[in-house]
Amino acid sequence: MSHIATLMALVVGFSPLLAAQAQLPGNIDTGLSRLQCIDWGSAILVRCDASSLTGQDGQLGRDADGANNGGTDGLLGSSFTKICNSGEKAGQGTCPIEPVLGTAANDWACTLDNLNGLIWEIKTKSGPRSKSHRYTNYTRDYDPLGLYRSDTDALGFVDRVNRDGLCGASDWSLGHSAKIQTALHYGATGTKARIDPHYFPNTLAQPYWNSSQNPSRADTGWAVDLATGSISNDGHRGLARPVRLVRGK
């Protein structure tokens, strides 16, 4: 789906997040604001209260409610909490109220989505979880070079993070498309990744591998493009792409 098609689908309410809403608890929203609606017969974004069309994403949900848009815990209607390497939430135990990103027990390493309970791995500028690392995405059924679960493969990275016990957990995984989209901010503009930079730093505006399978082509896999928020399955599993791990239902 193209960037324009994705945005148009979201503003009129036919969102790819519908699949996620059916699977995940909590209030999932897209980040489209009250300034990002369309009017009848036009593709130009207008104020939602000036549009002749109702039921658009910019008119509904937490991100359309000014009471949820203070920004202290996330953009628009989002709500996130930083989690330290120890597994404690910011402000609990010995985890500082505003922990800094790092590798020590009381440094920030993960982000909790308070609305659906998902916990996300946070990338660093260097080290094992560096934003610059890329991985293949081979499967047990498609592994022509014998690289499945190797150090350079996505599931090999999953294995390493689980061995390390990131944020006190060992059940990290490569999330499917619907999960990844719940963390995105579709109302963002510009050339940066469509995600809250305060709670998801070191994120690239590139396609990220996920675990969704392509039943018609074993050699290709799904990815979510964080530059546009769109999803596609046209990437060969041998391509090296970034990944972001997640835990929770």
PDB file of C-alpha atoms in Angstrom, residues 93-223:
ATOM      1  CA  GLY A  93      12.107   0.657  42.687  1.00  0.00           C
ATOM      2  CA  THR A  94      15.571   1.846  41.692  1.00  0.00           C
ATOM      3  CA  CYS A  95      14.592   2.774  38.115  1.00  0.00           C
ATOM      4  CA  PRO A  96      14.782   6.596  37.828  1.00  0.00           C
ATOM      5  CA  ILE A  97      11.738   8.666  36.913  1.00  0.00           C
ATOM      6  CA  GLU A  98      13.471   9.611  33.659  1.00  0.00           C
ATOM      7  CA  PRO A  99      16.084   6.882  32.999  1.00  0.00           C
ATOM      8  CA  VAL A 100      18.734   7.434  30.344  1.00  0.00           C
ATOM      9  CA  LEU A 101      19.306   4.975  27.524  1.00  0.00           C
ATOM     10  CA  GLY A 102      22.102   2.590  28.421  1.00  0.00           C
ATOM     11  CA  THR A 103      23.212  -0.886  29.475  1.00  0.00           C
ATOM     12  CA  ALA A 104      23.229  -0.616  33.284  1.00  0.00           C
ATOM     13  CA  ALA A 105      20.431  -2.142  35.365  1.00  0.00           C
ATOM     14  CA  ASN A 106      18.853   1.259  36.015  1.00  0.00           C
ATOM     15  CA  ASP A 107      19.232   2.507  32.443  1.00  0.00           C
ATOM     16  CA  TRP A 108      16.362   2.643  29.965  1.00  0.00           C
ATOM     17  CA  ALA A 109      16.148  -0.268  27.501  1.00  0.00           C
ATOM     18  CA  CYS A 110      12.462  -0.929  26.733  1.00  0.00           C
ATOM     19  CA  THR A 111       9.189   0.960  26.277  1.00  0.00           C
ATOM     20  CA  LEU A 112       5.774  -0.150  27.533  1.00  0.00           C
ATOM     21  CA  ASP A 113       2.642   0.764  25.586  1.00  0.00           C
ATOM     22  CA  ASN A 114       0.226   1.486  28.421  1.00  0.00           C
ATOM     23  CA  LEU A 115      -2.804   1.100  26.148  1.00  0.00           C
ATOM     24  CA  ASN A 116      -2.281  -2.484  25.005  1.00  0.00           C
ATOM     25  CA  GLY A 117       0.424  -3.876  27.286  1.00  0.00           C
ATOM     26  CA  LEU A 118       3.036  -4.515  24.575  1.00  0.00           C
ATOM     27  CA  ILE A 119       6.679  -3.949  25.536  1.00  0.00           C
ATOM     28  CA  TRP A 120       9.173  -2.904  22.861  1.00  0.00           C
ATOM     29  CA  GLU A 121      12.924  -3.252  22.572  1.00  0.00           C
ATOM     30  CA  ILE A 122      14.648   0.123  22.250  1.00  0.00           C
ATOM     31  CA  LYS A 123      17.558   0.444  19.865  1.00  0.00           C
ATOM     32  CA  THR A 124      20.893   1.924  20.844  1.00  0.00           C
ATOM     33  CA  LYS A 125      23.513   3.795  18.823  1.00  0.00           C
ATOM     34  CA  SER A 126      26.064   0.995  19.242  1.00  0.00           C
ATOM     35  CA  GLY A 127      26.468  -2.459  20.753  1.00  0.00           C
ATOM     36  CA  PRO A 128      24.416  -5.664  20.305  1.00  0.00           C
ATOM     37  CA  ARG A 129      21.118  -3.760  19.834  1.00  0.00           C
ATOM     38  CA  SER A 130      22.530  -1.037  17.599  1.00  0.00           C
ATOM     39  CA  LYS A 131      20.128   0.641  15.194  1.00  0.00           C
ATOM     40  CA  SER A 132      22.631  -0.010  12.402  1.00  0.00           C
ATOM     41  CA  HIS A 133      22.444  -3.824  12.612  1.00  0.00           C
ATOM     42  CA  ARG A 134      20.623  -5.613   9.780  1.00  0.00           C
ATOM     43  CA  TYR A 135      19.378  -9.182   9.642  1.00  0.00           C
ATOM     44  CA  THR A 136      18.083 -11.729   7.183  1.00  0.00           C
ATOM     45  CA  ASN A 137      14.690 -13.294   7.929  1.00  0.00           C
ATOM     46  CA  TYR A 138      14.992 -16.974   7.050  1.00  0.00           C
ATOM     47  CA  THR A 139      12.587 -19.638   8.290  1.00  0.00           C
ATOM     48  CA  ARG A 140      12.842 -23.323   9.096  1.00  0.00           C
ATOM     49  CA  ASP A 141      11.135 -24.036   5.770  1.00  0.00           C
ATOM     50  CA  TYR A 142      13.200 -21.594   3.697  1.00  0.00           C
ATOM     51  CA  ASP A 143      16.884 -21.644   4.590  1.00  0.00           C
ATOM     52  CA  PRO A 144      18.907 -22.058   1.362  1.00  0.00           C
ATOM     53  CA  LEU A 145      22.204 -20.870   2.882  1.00  0.00           C
ATOM     54  CA  GLY A 146      21.886 -22.473   6.305  1.00  0.00           C
ATOM     55  CA  LEU A 147      21.639 -19.116   8.068  1.00  0.00           C
ATOM     56  CA  TYR A 148      18.356 -19.659   9.904  1.00  0.00           C
ATOM     57  CA  ARG A 149      18.767 -18.541  13.562  1.00  0.00           C
ATOM     58  CA  SER A 150      22.408 -17.578  12.941  1.00  0.00           C
ATOM     59  CA  ASP A 151      23.913 -14.417  14.454  1.00  0.00           C
ATOM     60  CA  THR A 152      23.040 -12.479  11.283  1.00  0.00           C
ATOM     61  CA  ASP A 153      19.453 -13.750  11.103  1.00  0.00           C
ATOM     62  CA  ALA A 154      16.433 -12.113  12.758  1.00  0.00           C
ATOM     63  CA  LEU A 155      15.591 -15.144  14.894  1.00  0.00           C
ATOM     64  CA  GLY A 156      19.233 -15.467  15.860  1.00  0.00           C
ATOM     65  CA  PHE A 157      18.978 -11.938  17.245  1.00  0.00           C
ATOM     66  CA  VAL A 158      15.794 -12.931  19.080  1.00  0.00           C
ATOM     67  CA  ASP A 159      17.672 -15.834  20.669  1.00  0.00           C
ATOM     68  CA  ARG A 160      20.476 -13.529  21.819  1.00  0.00           C
ATOM     69  CA  VAL A 161      18.139 -10.965  23.376  1.00  0.00           C
ATOM     70  CA  ASN A 162      16.291 -13.721  25.224  1.00  0.00           C
ATOM     71  CA  ARG A 163      19.577 -15.160  26.519  1.00  0.00           C
ATOM     72  CA  ASP A 164      20.541 -11.696  27.744  1.00  0.00           C
ATOM     73  CA  GLY A 165      17.194 -11.318  29.536  1.00  0.00           C
ATOM     74  CA  LEU A 166      16.472  -7.829  28.202  1.00  0.00           C
ATOM     75  CA  CYS A 167      14.402  -5.871  30.733  1.00  0.00           C
ATOM     76  CA  GLY A 168      14.174  -8.979  32.896  1.00  0.00           C
ATOM     77  CA  ALA A 169      12.377 -11.086  30.278  1.00  0.00           C
ATOM     78  CA  SER A 170      13.171 -14.042  28.029  1.00  0.00           C
ATOM     79  CA  ASP A 171      10.047 -14.173  25.845  1.00  0.00           C
ATOM     80  CA  TRP A 172      10.965 -11.580  23.218  1.00  0.00           C
ATOM     81  CA  SER A 173       9.855 -12.228  19.636  1.00  0.00           C
ATOM     82  CA  LEU A 174       9.732 -10.786  16.144  1.00  0.00           C
ATOM     83  CA  GLY A 175       6.285  -9.172  16.151  1.00  0.00           C
ATOM     84  CA  HIS A 176       3.793  -9.583  13.309  1.00  0.00           C
ATOM     85  CA  SER A 177       2.631  -6.663  11.159  1.00  0.00           C
ATOM     86  CA  ALA A 178      -0.443  -5.795  13.225  1.00  0.00           C
ATOM     87  CA  LYS A 179       1.573  -5.490  16.439  1.00  0.00           C
ATOM     88  CA  ILE A 180       4.208  -3.257  14.870  1.00  0.00           C
ATOM     89  CA  GLN A 181       1.581  -0.924  13.460  1.00  0.00           C
ATOM     90  CA  THR A 182       0.110  -0.280  16.925  1.00  0.00           C
ATOM     91  CA  ALA A 183       3.292   1.603  17.889  1.00  0.00           C
ATOM     92  CA  LEU A 184       3.314   3.819  14.796  1.00  0.00           C
ATOM     93  CA  HIS A 185       2.259   7.455  14.608  1.00  0.00           C
ATOM     94  CA  TYR A 186       0.543   7.868  11.235  1.00  0.00           C
ATOM     95  CA  GLY A 187      -0.071  11.562  11.721  1.00  0.00           C
ATOM     96  CA  ALA A 188       3.656  12.344  11.677  1.00  0.00           C
ATOM     97  CA  THR A 189       4.980  14.265   8.699  1.00  0.00           C
ATOM     98  CA  GLY A 190       8.413  14.748   7.198  1.00  0.00           C
ATOM     99  CA  THR A 191      11.146  12.264   6.379  1.00  0.00           C
ATOM    100  CA  LYS A 192      11.649  10.679   9.811  1.00  0.00           C
ATOM    101  CA  ALA A 193      10.202   7.387  11.027  1.00  0.00           C
ATOM    102  CA  ARG A 194       6.504   7.440  11.881  1.00  0.00           C
ATOM    103  CA  ILE A 195       6.971   6.743  15.567  1.00  0.00           C
ATOM    104  CA  ASP A 196       7.349   8.818  18.731  1.00  0.00           C
ATOM    105  CA  PRO A 197      11.071   9.731  18.834  1.00  0.00           C
ATOM    106  CA  HIS A 198      11.022  10.380  22.597  1.00  0.00           C
ATOM    107  CA  TYR A 199       9.973   6.815  23.436  1.00  0.00           C
ATOM    108  CA  PHE A 200      11.479   5.102  20.367  1.00  0.00           C
ATOM    109  CA  PRO A 201      14.842   6.775  19.653  1.00  0.00           C
ATOM    110  CA  ASN A 202      17.312   5.456  17.086  1.00  0.00           C
ATOM    111  CA  THR A 203      14.498   4.311  14.787  1.00  0.00           C
ATOM    112  CA  LEU A 204      15.178   4.303  11.057  1.00  0.00           C
ATOM    113  CA  ALA A 205      12.709   5.350   8.367  1.00  0.00           C
ATOM    114  CA  GLN A 206      13.144   1.982   6.652  1.00  0.00           C
ATOM    115  CA  PRO A 207      11.298  -1.356   6.295  1.00  0.00           C
ATOM    116  CA  TYR A 208      11.564  -3.540   9.421  1.00  0.00           C
ATOM    117  CA  TRP A 209      11.180  -7.308   9.212  1.00  0.00           C
ATOM    118  CA  ASN A 210       8.348  -8.979  11.101  1.00  0.00           C
ATOM    119  CA  SER A 211       7.136 -12.524  11.713  1.00  0.00           C
ATOM    120  CA  SER A 212       4.085 -12.530   9.413  1.00  0.00           C
ATOM    121  CA  GLN A 213       4.280 -15.401   6.921  1.00  0.00           C
ATOM    122  CA  ASN A 214       3.630 -15.270   3.170  1.00  0.00           C
ATOM    123  CA  PRO A 215       1.780 -18.520   2.354  1.00  0.00           C
ATOM    124  CA  SER A 216       2.181 -18.074  -1.403  1.00  0.00           C
ATOM    125  CA  ARG A 217       5.942 -17.319  -1.488  1.00  0.00           C
ATOM    126  CA  ALA A 218       8.198 -18.987   1.084  1.00  0.00           C
ATOM    127  CA  ASP A 219      11.202 -16.944  -0.079  1.00  0.00           C
ATOM    128  CA  THR A 220       9.599 -13.566   0.705  1.00  0.00           C
ATOM    129  CA  GLY A 221       8.568 -12.072   4.026  1.00  0.00           C
ATOM    130  CA  TRP A 222       6.538  -9.186   5.377  1.00  0.00           C
ATOM    131  CA  ALA A 223       7.974  -5.887   6.497  1.00  0.00           C
TER     132      ALA A 223
END
